[in-house]
Every structure is written in structure tokens, then in C-alpha cells.
Coordinates of C-alpha atoms and ligand atoms in Angstrom, one line a residue:
X29 CA 131.6 151.1 38.4
X30 CA 128.4 152.5 39.6
X31 CA 125.5 150.2 40.9
X32 CA 122.4 150.0 42.2
X33 CA 120.0 148.2 44.0
X34 CA 116.9 148.2 44.5
X35 CA 115.3 147.3 47.6
X36 CA 114.8 148.6 51.4
X37 CA 115.2 145.8 53.5
X38 CA 117.6 143.5 55.3
X39 CA 118.0 141.5 51.8
X40 CA 119.5 144.2 50.7
X41 CA 121.7 145.8 53.4
X42 CA 123.3 141.7 52.8
X43 CA 123.8 142.6 49.2
X44 CA 124.8 146.7 49.1
X45 CA 127.4 145.1 52.3
X46 CA 128.6 142.8 50.2
X47 CA 129.1 144.8 46.9
X48 CA 131.0 147.3 49.3
X49 CA 133.5 144.3 50.3
X50 CA 134.5 144.1 46.0
X51 CA 138.3 144.1 44.9
X52 CA 136.3 146.6 42.4
X53 CA 135.5 149.2 44.8
X54 CA 132.2 150.4 43.2
X55 CA 130.5 153.3 43.7
X56 CA 126.8 151.9 45.3
X57 CA 123.3 153.6 45.4
X58 CA 120.2 152.4 46.9
X59 CA 116.2 152.9 45.8
X60 CA 114.6 153.2 48.6
X61 CA 117.7 152.3 50.6
X62 CA 116.7 152.1 54.9
X63 CA 119.2 153.4 57.7
X64 CA 121.7 151.2 57.9
X65 CA 121.9 151.1 54.1
X66 CA 123.3 155.2 54.0
X67 CA 126.7 153.5 55.3
X68 CA 127.8 152.3 52.6
X69 CA 125.7 153.7 49.8
X70 CA 123.7 156.7 48.8
X71 CA 120.3 156.2 49.9
X72 CA 117.6 157.8 46.7
X73 CA 113.5 157.7 47.9
X74 CA 112.8 155.9 44.9
X75 CA 110.6 153.5 45.1
X76 CA 111.4 150.5 43.8
X77 CA 108.0 149.4 42.2
X78 CA 108.6 152.6 40.5
X79 CA 109.8 152.2 37.0
X80 CA 110.2 155.1 35.3
X81 CA 111.8 156.9 38.0
X82 CA 114.5 154.4 38.5
X83 CA 115.3 154.3 34.9
X84 CA 115.2 157.4 35.2
X85 CA 117.4 157.7 37.5
X86 CA 119.6 155.7 35.8
X87 CA 119.9 157.0 33.4
X88 CA 120.4 160.1 34.7
X89 CA 123.2 158.7 36.5
X90 CA 124.9 156.9 34.1
X91 CA 124.4 153.8 36.0
X92 CA 126.0 150.8 35.0
X93 CA 124.6 147.9 36.8
X94 CA 121.1 147.8 38.4
X95 CA 120.5 144.5 41.2
X96 CA 116.9 143.7 41.7
X97 CA 116.5 142.7 45.5
X98 CA 112.3 142.4 45.5
X99 CA 109.7 140.7 43.7
X100 CA 107.3 142.6 43.3
X101 CA 109.5 144.7 40.8
X102 CA 110.3 141.9 38.9
X103 CA 107.0 140.4 38.2
X104 CA 106.3 144.2 36.8
X105 CA 108.7 144.1 34.4
X106 CA 111.7 146.1 35.2
X107 CA 114.2 143.8 34.3
X108 CA 112.5 143.7 30.4
X109 CA 112.0 147.7 30.2
X110 CA 114.8 148.1 31.7
X111 CA 116.7 145.2 28.9
X112 CA 114.6 147.7 26.3
X113 CA 116.9 150.4 27.0
X114 CA 120.0 149.1 26.5
X115 CA 120.3 148.7 30.7
X116 CA 122.6 146.2 32.0
X117 CA 120.1 144.6 35.2
X118 CA 119.9 141.5 37.6
X119 CA 117.3 139.5 38.0
X120 CA 114.7 137.2 35.7
X121 CA 112.2 138.6 32.9
X122 CA 108.4 139.3 34.0
X123 CA 108.0 136.0 32.3
X124 CA 110.2 134.1 34.4
X125 CA 109.9 135.9 37.4
X126 CA 106.2 134.1 37.2
X127 CA 107.4 131.2 38.3
X128 CA 106.9 133.2 41.7
X129 CA 104.6 136.0 40.9
X130 CA 101.8 132.8 40.7
X131 CA 101.6 130.0 41.8
X132 CA 99.5 128.1 39.6
X133 CA 102.7 129.0 37.5
X134 CA 104.8 127.3 39.6
X135 CA 102.6 124.5 39.6
X136 CA 102.4 123.8 35.8
X137 CA 106.5 123.9 35.9
X138 CA 106.8 121.5 38.2
X139 CA 104.5 119.1 36.5
X140 CA 106.6 119.8 33.0
X141 CA 109.3 119.9 34.6
X142 CA 108.7 116.3 36.8
X143 CA 109.4 118.2 40.3
X144 CA 108.3 117.4 43.3
X145 CA 105.2 118.8 44.8
X146 CA 102.3 119.1 47.1
X147 CA 99.4 118.0 45.6
X148 CA 97.2 121.3 44.2
X149 CA 94.1 121.9 42.5
X150 CA 93.8 125.7 41.9
X151 CA 90.1 127.9 41.7
X152 CA 88.7 130.7 40.9
X153 CA 85.0 130.8 42.6
X154 CA 84.6 131.0 46.7
X155 CA 81.8 127.4 46.2
X156 CA 83.8 124.9 44.3
X157 CA 86.8 125.8 46.4
X158 CA 83.9 125.7 49.7
X159 CA 83.0 122.0 48.3
X160 CA 86.6 120.7 47.2
X161 CA 87.7 121.5 51.3
X162 CA 84.8 119.1 52.6
X163 CA 86.5 116.0 50.6
X164 CA 90.0 117.2 51.2
X165 CA 91.6 115.2 54.1
X166 CA 93.5 118.0 57.1
X167 CA 95.9 119.1 57.5
X168 CA 94.9 121.3 55.0
X169 CA 96.9 124.7 52.9
X170 CA 95.5 127.7 51.2
X171 CA 98.4 129.6 49.2
X172 CA 96.5 132.9 47.5
X173 CA 98.0 132.4 43.9
X174 CA 99.8 136.0 43.2
X175 CA 102.5 137.6 46.0
X176 CA 101.5 138.0 49.6
X177 CA 104.4 139.0 51.3
X178 CA 104.9 135.3 52.5
X179 CA 101.1 135.7 54.6
X180 CA 99.5 134.3 51.8
X181 CA 99.2 130.7 53.2
X182 CA 97.8 129.5 55.7
X183 CA 97.7 125.8 57.4
X184 CA 94.5 125.0 58.0
X185 CA 93.9 121.7 60.8
X186 CA 89.8 122.4 60.8
X187 CA 87.3 122.9 57.5
X188 CA 86.8 125.8 58.9
X189 CA 90.1 127.1 59.5
X190 CA 90.3 126.5 56.1
X191 CA 87.5 127.9 54.3
X192 CA 87.8 131.2 56.3
X193 CA 90.7 131.2 54.5
X194 CA 90.0 130.9 51.2
X195 CA 86.4 133.8 51.8
X196 CA 89.3 135.6 53.3
X197 CA 91.1 135.5 50.2
X198 CA 88.2 135.7 47.4
X199 CA 85.2 137.6 49.0
X200 CA 87.2 139.8 52.2
X201 CA 90.3 140.6 49.7
X202 CA 93.1 139.9 52.0
X203 CA 95.3 140.4 49.4
X204 CA 93.8 142.4 46.9
X205 CA 93.7 140.5 43.4
X206 CA 96.7 138.8 44.3
X207 CA 94.8 136.1 46.6
X208 CA 91.4 136.0 43.8
X209 CA 92.2 132.8 42.6
X210 CA 93.7 130.5 45.2
X211 CA 95.2 127.1 45.1
X212 CA 94.3 124.6 47.5
X213 CA 97.1 122.4 48.4
X214 CA 98.0 118.7 50.5
X215 CA 99.8 118.7 53.3
X216 CA 103.5 118.0 53.4
X217 CA 105.0 116.3 56.1
X218 CA 109.0 117.2 56.8
X219 CA 111.5 119.7 57.8
X220 CA 111.9 123.0 55.6
X221 CA 114.6 123.8 54.1
X222 CA 116.3 127.0 51.2
X223 CA 119.1 126.2 48.5
X224 CA 118.9 129.7 46.3
X225 CA 120.9 129.8 43.2
X226 CA 123.3 131.8 41.0
X227 CA 122.3 131.0 37.1
X228 CA 122.1 132.1 34.0
X229 CA 119.4 130.5 32.2
X230 CA 122.3 127.3 31.3
X231 CA 124.6 127.0 34.4
X232 CA 123.4 126.5 38.3
X233 CA 125.6 127.6 40.9
X234 CA 123.6 126.6 44.2
X235 CA 124.3 128.9 46.9
X236 CA 124.9 127.3 50.7
X237 CA 121.8 125.2 52.7
X238 CA 119.6 127.2 54.9
X239 CA 117.0 126.9 56.7
X240 CA 114.3 130.4 57.5
X241 CA 111.8 129.9 60.4
X242 CA 108.6 131.0 59.1
X243 CA 106.1 131.1 62.2
X244 CA 105.9 133.9 64.3
X245 CA 106.7 132.3 67.8
X246 CA 108.9 130.3 69.8
X247 CA 108.3 125.9 68.7
X248 CA 106.8 127.5 65.2
X249 CA 103.4 128.9 66.7
X250 CA 102.0 131.5 65.1
X251 CA 100.9 133.3 61.8
X252 CA 103.5 132.8 58.5
X253 CA 105.5 136.2 58.3
X254 CA 107.9 137.3 55.9
X255 CA 110.7 135.1 58.2
X256 CA 111.5 135.3 61.6
X257 CA 115.2 134.4 61.2
X258 CA 117.5 131.8 59.6
X259 CA 120.9 129.4 59.7
X260 CA 123.4 128.5 57.4
X261 CA 124.3 125.8 56.6
X262 CA 121.6 124.3 57.6
X263 CA 122.7 120.1 58.6
X264 CA 120.0 118.5 56.8
X265 CA 121.4 120.5 53.4
X266 CA 123.8 117.7 53.2
X267 CA 126.1 117.1 49.9
X268 CA 124.3 114.7 48.3
X269 CA 120.8 116.4 49.3
X270 CA 122.5 119.6 46.9
X271 CA 123.4 118.0 44.5
X272 CA 120.9 115.8 44.7
X273 CA 118.5 119.3 44.4
X274 CA 120.3 120.9 41.7
X275 CA 119.6 117.6 39.2
X276 CA 116.3 117.1 40.1
X277 CA 114.5 120.2 41.4
X278 CA 117.6 123.7 39.6
X279 CA 118.3 122.6 36.7
X280 CA 115.4 121.1 35.4
X281 CA 113.1 124.0 36.7
X282 CA 115.6 126.0 34.3
X283 CA 116.0 124.4 32.0
X284 CA 111.5 123.9 31.5
X285 CA 111.4 128.1 32.0
X286 CA 114.0 127.7 28.9
X287 CA 112.0 125.7 26.9
X288 CA 108.8 127.7 27.6
X289 CA 110.8 131.2 26.1
X290 CA 111.0 132.4 28.9
X291 CA 114.7 131.6 30.3
X292 CA 116.0 132.5 34.0
X293 CA 118.8 134.9 34.8
X294 CA 119.0 136.3 38.1
X295 CA 118.6 133.8 41.7
X296 CA 116.4 130.9 41.8
X297 CA 114.9 130.2 45.5
X298 CA 114.3 126.7 46.1
X299 CA 111.5 126.4 49.1
X300 CA 111.0 122.3 50.1
X301 CA 110.2 120.6 52.2
X302 CA 112.6 117.5 53.3
X303 CA 109.1 114.4 53.9
X304 CA 111.6 110.7 54.7
X305 CA 114.8 112.8 53.1
X306 CA 112.7 113.3 49.5
X307 CA 113.0 117.7 48.8
X308 CA 109.7 118.6 47.5
X309 CA 109.0 121.8 46.1
X310 CA 106.7 124.7 48.0
X311 CA 107.7 127.7 46.6
X312 CA 110.0 128.6 44.2
X313 CA 111.0 132.8 44.6
X314 CA 112.5 134.6 41.7
X315 CA 115.2 136.3 44.0
X316 CA 117.0 136.0 47.1
X317 CA 115.3 134.7 49.9
X318 CA 115.4 137.3 53.2
X319 CA 115.8 136.1 55.8
X320 CA 118.1 133.6 54.2
X321 CA 120.2 136.4 52.2
X322 CA 121.3 137.5 55.1
X323 CA 122.8 134.5 56.7
X324 CA 123.8 133.6 52.6
X325 CA 125.8 135.3 51.2
X326 CA 128.5 136.4 53.3
X327 CA 129.7 133.9 53.4
X328 CA 130.2 133.7 49.5
X329 CA 134.0 133.8 49.1
X330 CA 133.8 135.2 45.2
X331 CA 133.2 138.5 44.6
X332 CA 129.4 139.1 44.2
X333 CA 130.2 141.4 42.0
X334 CA 131.7 138.8 39.7
X335 CA 128.9 136.3 40.5
X336 CA 126.3 138.7 38.4
X337 CA 128.5 140.1 36.1
X338 CA 129.3 136.2 35.2
X339 CA 125.8 135.8 35.3
X340 CA 124.6 139.2 33.3
X341 CA 127.0 138.1 31.5
X342 CA 125.9 133.8 30.6
X343 CA 129.7 132.8 31.2
X344 CA 128.8 131.4 34.9
X345 CA 130.4 128.4 33.5
X346 CA 133.6 130.0 33.6
X347 CA 133.6 131.0 37.4
X348 CA 134.5 129.3 40.2
X349 CA 132.6 130.1 42.7
X350 CA 134.2 128.9 47.0
X351 CA 132.4 129.7 50.6
X352 CA 133.3 129.9 53.5
X353 CA 133.6 127.5 56.4
X354 CA 132.2 128.7 59.0
X355 CA 128.0 129.5 60.4
X356 CA 125.6 131.9 59.9
X357 CA 122.7 132.1 62.4
X358 CA 120.0 135.4 61.8
X359 CA 117.9 136.5 64.8
X360 CA 114.9 139.1 63.3
X361 CA 113.8 141.7 65.3
X362 CA 110.4 142.7 64.5
X363 CA 107.4 145.8 65.8
X364 CA 104.8 144.3 68.1
X365 CA 102.3 143.5 66.5
X366 CA 103.6 141.8 63.0
X367 CA 102.4 139.9 61.0
X368 CA 98.9 142.5 61.5
X369 CA 99.7 145.9 62.2
X370 CA 102.7 146.9 64.4
X371 CA 103.1 150.8 64.6
X372 CA 106.5 152.4 63.9
X373 CA 108.3 155.5 65.4
X374 CA 110.1 153.9 68.0
X375 CA 113.7 154.4 69.3
X376 CA 115.7 152.3 68.4
X377 CA 118.3 152.0 71.0
X378 CA 122.2 150.1 71.4
X379 CA 122.6 149.6 67.5
X380 CA 126.5 148.6 67.1
X381 CA 127.8 152.1 64.7
X382 CA 129.7 149.2 62.3
X383 CA 129.3 145.9 60.2
X384 CA 132.7 144.6 60.1
X385 CA 133.5 140.7 58.9
X386 CA 132.2 139.8 62.9
X387 CA 129.6 141.5 64.1
X388 CA 126.6 142.8 61.8
X389 CA 123.0 144.8 62.1
X390 CA 121.7 144.0 59.0
X391 CA 118.3 146.9 59.0
X392 CA 115.5 146.2 57.3
X393 CA 112.4 149.0 58.7
X394 CA 114.1 151.3 60.1
X395 CA 114.1 154.9 58.9
X396 CA 116.7 157.9 60.7
X397 CA 115.3 161.0 61.4
X398 CA 117.6 163.8 62.7
X399 CA 118.4 162.5 65.9
X400 CA 118.6 158.5 66.3
X401 CA 117.6 155.7 64.0
X402 CA 113.9 154.6 63.9
X403 CA 110.9 151.6 63.4
X404 CA 109.7 152.0 59.9
X405 CA 108.1 147.9 59.4
X406 CA 107.2 145.4 60.7
X407 CA 110.7 143.5 60.6
X408 CA 113.7 146.0 61.8
X409 CA 116.3 144.0 61.6
X410 CA 118.5 141.0 61.3
X411 CA 121.0 140.2 63.4
X412 CA 123.8 138.9 62.6
X413 CA 126.1 135.9 64.7
X414 CA 129.0 134.6 62.8
X415 CA 131.0 131.9 64.1
X416 CA 133.1 128.4 63.6
X417 CA 130.3 126.9 65.0
X418 CA 126.9 126.5 65.1
X419 CA 126.2 127.7 68.7
X420 CA 128.7 129.7 68.9
X421 CA 127.2 131.9 66.2
X422 CA 123.4 131.7 67.5
X423 CA 125.4 132.9 70.8
X424 CA 126.9 134.7 69.7
X425 CA 123.7 136.5 67.2
X426 CA 121.5 136.2 70.6
X427 CA 124.4 138.6 72.4
X428 CA 124.2 141.2 70.2
X429 CA 120.1 141.1 70.1
X430 CA 120.0 141.3 73.9
X431 CA 121.4 144.4 73.5
X432 CA 119.6 146.1 71.3
X433 CA 115.6 147.8 72.1
X434 CA 112.8 149.3 71.3
X435 CA 109.5 150.3 72.5
X436 CA 107.4 146.4 71.7
X437 CA 110.7 144.5 69.3
X438 CA 109.8 140.9 69.4
X439 CA 112.0 138.3 68.6
X440 CA 112.1 134.1 68.6
X441 CA 114.6 132.1 71.1
X442 CA 114.7 129.4 69.5
X443 CA 116.6 130.1 65.8
X444 CA 118.3 127.6 64.6
X445 CA 117.6 125.2 67.4
X446 CA 115.9 122.8 65.4
X447 CA 119.2 122.1 63.6
X448 CA 120.6 121.0 66.7
X449 CA 118.8 117.2 66.3
X450 CA 121.2 116.7 63.4
Ligands
AMP504 P1 105.1 129.3 50.7 O1 104.6 130.5 50.3 O2 104.7 128.5 49.5 O3 106.7 128.7 51.0 O4 104.2 128.8 52.2 C1 104.7 129.1 53.4 C2 104.8 128.3 54.7 O5 104.2 127.9 54.3 C3 105.6 127.0 53.8 O6 107.1 127.9 53.9 C4 105.3 125.9 54.8 O7 106.3 126.5 55.7 C5 103.7 126.4 54.3 N1 103.5 125.4 53.6 C6 103.4 126.2 52.4 N2 103.0 124.9 51.7 C7 102.8 124.3 52.9 C8 102.6 122.4 52.2 N3 102.3 121.8 51.4 N4 102.9 121.4 53.3 C9 103.4 121.9 54.3 N5 103.0 123.2 55.0 C10 103.0 124.1 54.1
LIG505 N1 112.4 133.3 53.7 C1 111.1 133.1 53.1 C2 111.5 134.1 51.7 O1 112.1 134.9 50.8 O2 110.5 134.2 50.6

């Protein structure tokens, strides 16, 4: 069996790593991949957004199954395109992926499905948005409507900061088309939790709860990033809370999408704020999280390929999905300057040669030159620790992190610390 994974980050390295362990021994390809993925799959230099190029490759190589990692090709309609040509693909259609690609659409789903979320108002003109901010209580959250790689959200403590965020997005075009419409949203004070789920549009199978660390600096300081680290399972996500989220968030969202004529198939990601024990949805994503995937998917005991096929073939109700009971911590190492501008091409020293069940470094922005592995993105590596307890997993992750070096490397030193308060 031949499988193509689309994407080039730590999430995709994890997916490839997991599929490589399948008892079905698939032959793996990745487009475009990175220096870590290369050791497990044949990397092909086709951009994740080049739908025509990807389709031509799949037809030429007679790939049996395509797994989409990132949101951009989903929002461009890769699943619709592949299905029209009778090619098997894992992920939601363009219509269903709007739950991530448009925050306004996502709010509409939540309203229809009576899912708890922050109150929000959308604007496509600057002046009314600024006037609205004059009345709004602080802090206030300003969000670009479209896809902005996790950087389109500003939690503003002052009115001036909020107004600047509106101007940056709508006048300066900071997020291009994605920021021409903004949402101004009520600030929710609580603790964040990610619950992802496999769904075939009918059955929902939640994964273990994880916690991401969005801010660039220790103690949740500095700007939002794509994610600086994660751990799983997060003690905040008790069994009772997982069941509540499945019943009150995941199923209602999946059912609402079906009723609107765009059934969702793939991984639905719920980004939650737990406010005094009650889950509110901050965002939905239409794919696996990054870096959550790096700590959740290795704990999946069931063969990932079996789960993906059950989703694609609408028989998820017939599959028992099991999990390991140990703990994973992922520390993300980033380039100096990220999430702002950064340099690439810096040599990475101290990388593990292999990834096995306990020692894993998932590559994100890396590339191989003739002689070495170099940085090639903002988020460079996800260093994983696995252990029987959160303490041991965290210690292992930091032990390995400290043995890796590149010029200007940055990482947070407090990944998973919040869990110790539970
Ligand atoms: P989003 O992309 O919508 O998940 O937002 C990115 C990050 O901004 C979230 O992970 C939160 O840390 C923060 N955030 C977003 N919306 C809110 C909100 N309504 N209240 C508080 N924090 C928020
Ligand atoms: N870790 C947040 C995301 O994948 O969107």
C-alpha cells in the first residue's frame, strides 16, 4: 500500500512516524516533507498547496491513500478535487473545512448547534470596528477571520492595542485577505485545553486531551505563536470533561455541519477555554493540531492506518480505538525572532540519529544540505519526552532539548508546568 502525507511540519513527521509502524507496512511518501521525515518516507518536492501537482503525482505513482496535514490545502478544496477523481483522501471537504478557515462561519455553526463560545461581533469596515471597541470591556480579543497560522489573534489589554490590531489587520493587510474581516470577541478567563477527535461524519471518537502553549515566552508572556509545546494527557481534561465535550461540543458541531450539507470527515480539533469547569470553544480546526499531534498520536495504541481507513470508509462505529496510559511532553525549539522575522540555514547540532518509541525528535522547519541538517522555519524541532509520569516525561524532554543546539535557538522552559497545579 502506498500512502502520501501532505505537509512539512512536526505534525506531519509524527503522522509519518506513526504510519511507519503500521502492521500493514505501507510505502510512505511526503510532500514536501522535511529533513526528519526523509528517513521514513520518500520526500517529493511538491508544495502542499499545489493541488494539481499533488494530484498528478498521486495518479502517476498510484498512491492508494492521501493524508492531509495542514489546513491550507483543505481550505483550497484538495479533498473535493481528489474525490472527484476517485482518489482516496483523509480530510474534510472545502465546505466542511470552513469551520476553521472562517471564524465567522465557525461562530455560525456554534450558534446553530448551541455550543458555548465567547460572544463576538464581526466587522468588514474599520470605522464601526473602532467605534465598537470604544464600548467594549477590557481585555478584548481581536481575530482575523481567515487563516493566519495561529498569529491572527490579539488579546488586547488596552483599547489602543485593540484598535491597532484592527488597523494592522484591515488597513495594513497584515494577514492579507484573511484579515479583511475581523471578529471582536469577549475575553474568556480560564485554562485552555485541546480535544481532537476522529470523525467520519456520523461517529465521533475523541482523542486524549492535550494542552498547547501558544505564547512565545515562559509564563505565557509575549505574542501568540503556532504553538511552543504541548503535553498529553492534560489532567485538566478529566474523563467527565472529555465526555461533556464529546456530547456538548463535538457531536453537535459534526451534526450541524451535516445538516448544512457539508458533512465533516477527518480530524475535528476543538480549542477550548475551561472557565470554572465549563468548556467554551475558542476555535475549531479542521485537522490535527501542531504541536498537539506530537504528544497525542504516539499514545494511540490502535494502528493509525486502521483508524484513517475507518474514517474514510464511514465505519468508525465498528472500530475500538485504544490508548497507551503513559505521558508525553513536547518542547518546541524555534528560530531566534519567531513569531516575527527570523533567519534560516543555521546548522543544527546534537540531533538524535533515530526516533524510536521513547526517543523522538520530530522535525518541523528543517532541511538537509550535503553535509548537515539546518534550520528552515520558525518552529524548528519538537523534542519529545515520554514517561510513566508527567514529571519523568518533562525531565526527559528537557534533557534531550538541552543536548541540541543551533545559533539563536529558543524554547520555553515551563512546558507542562501548569499541569502540576491540578
Ligand atoms: P484561536 O486561534 O482562536 O485559538 O486563538 C489563539 C489564542 O488566543 C488562543 O489559544 C487563546 O490563548 C487566545 N484566545 C483566543 N480567543 C480568546 C478569548 N475569547 N478569550 C481569551 N483568550 C482567547
Ligand atoms: N496548536 C494549535 C493549532 O494547531 O492550531
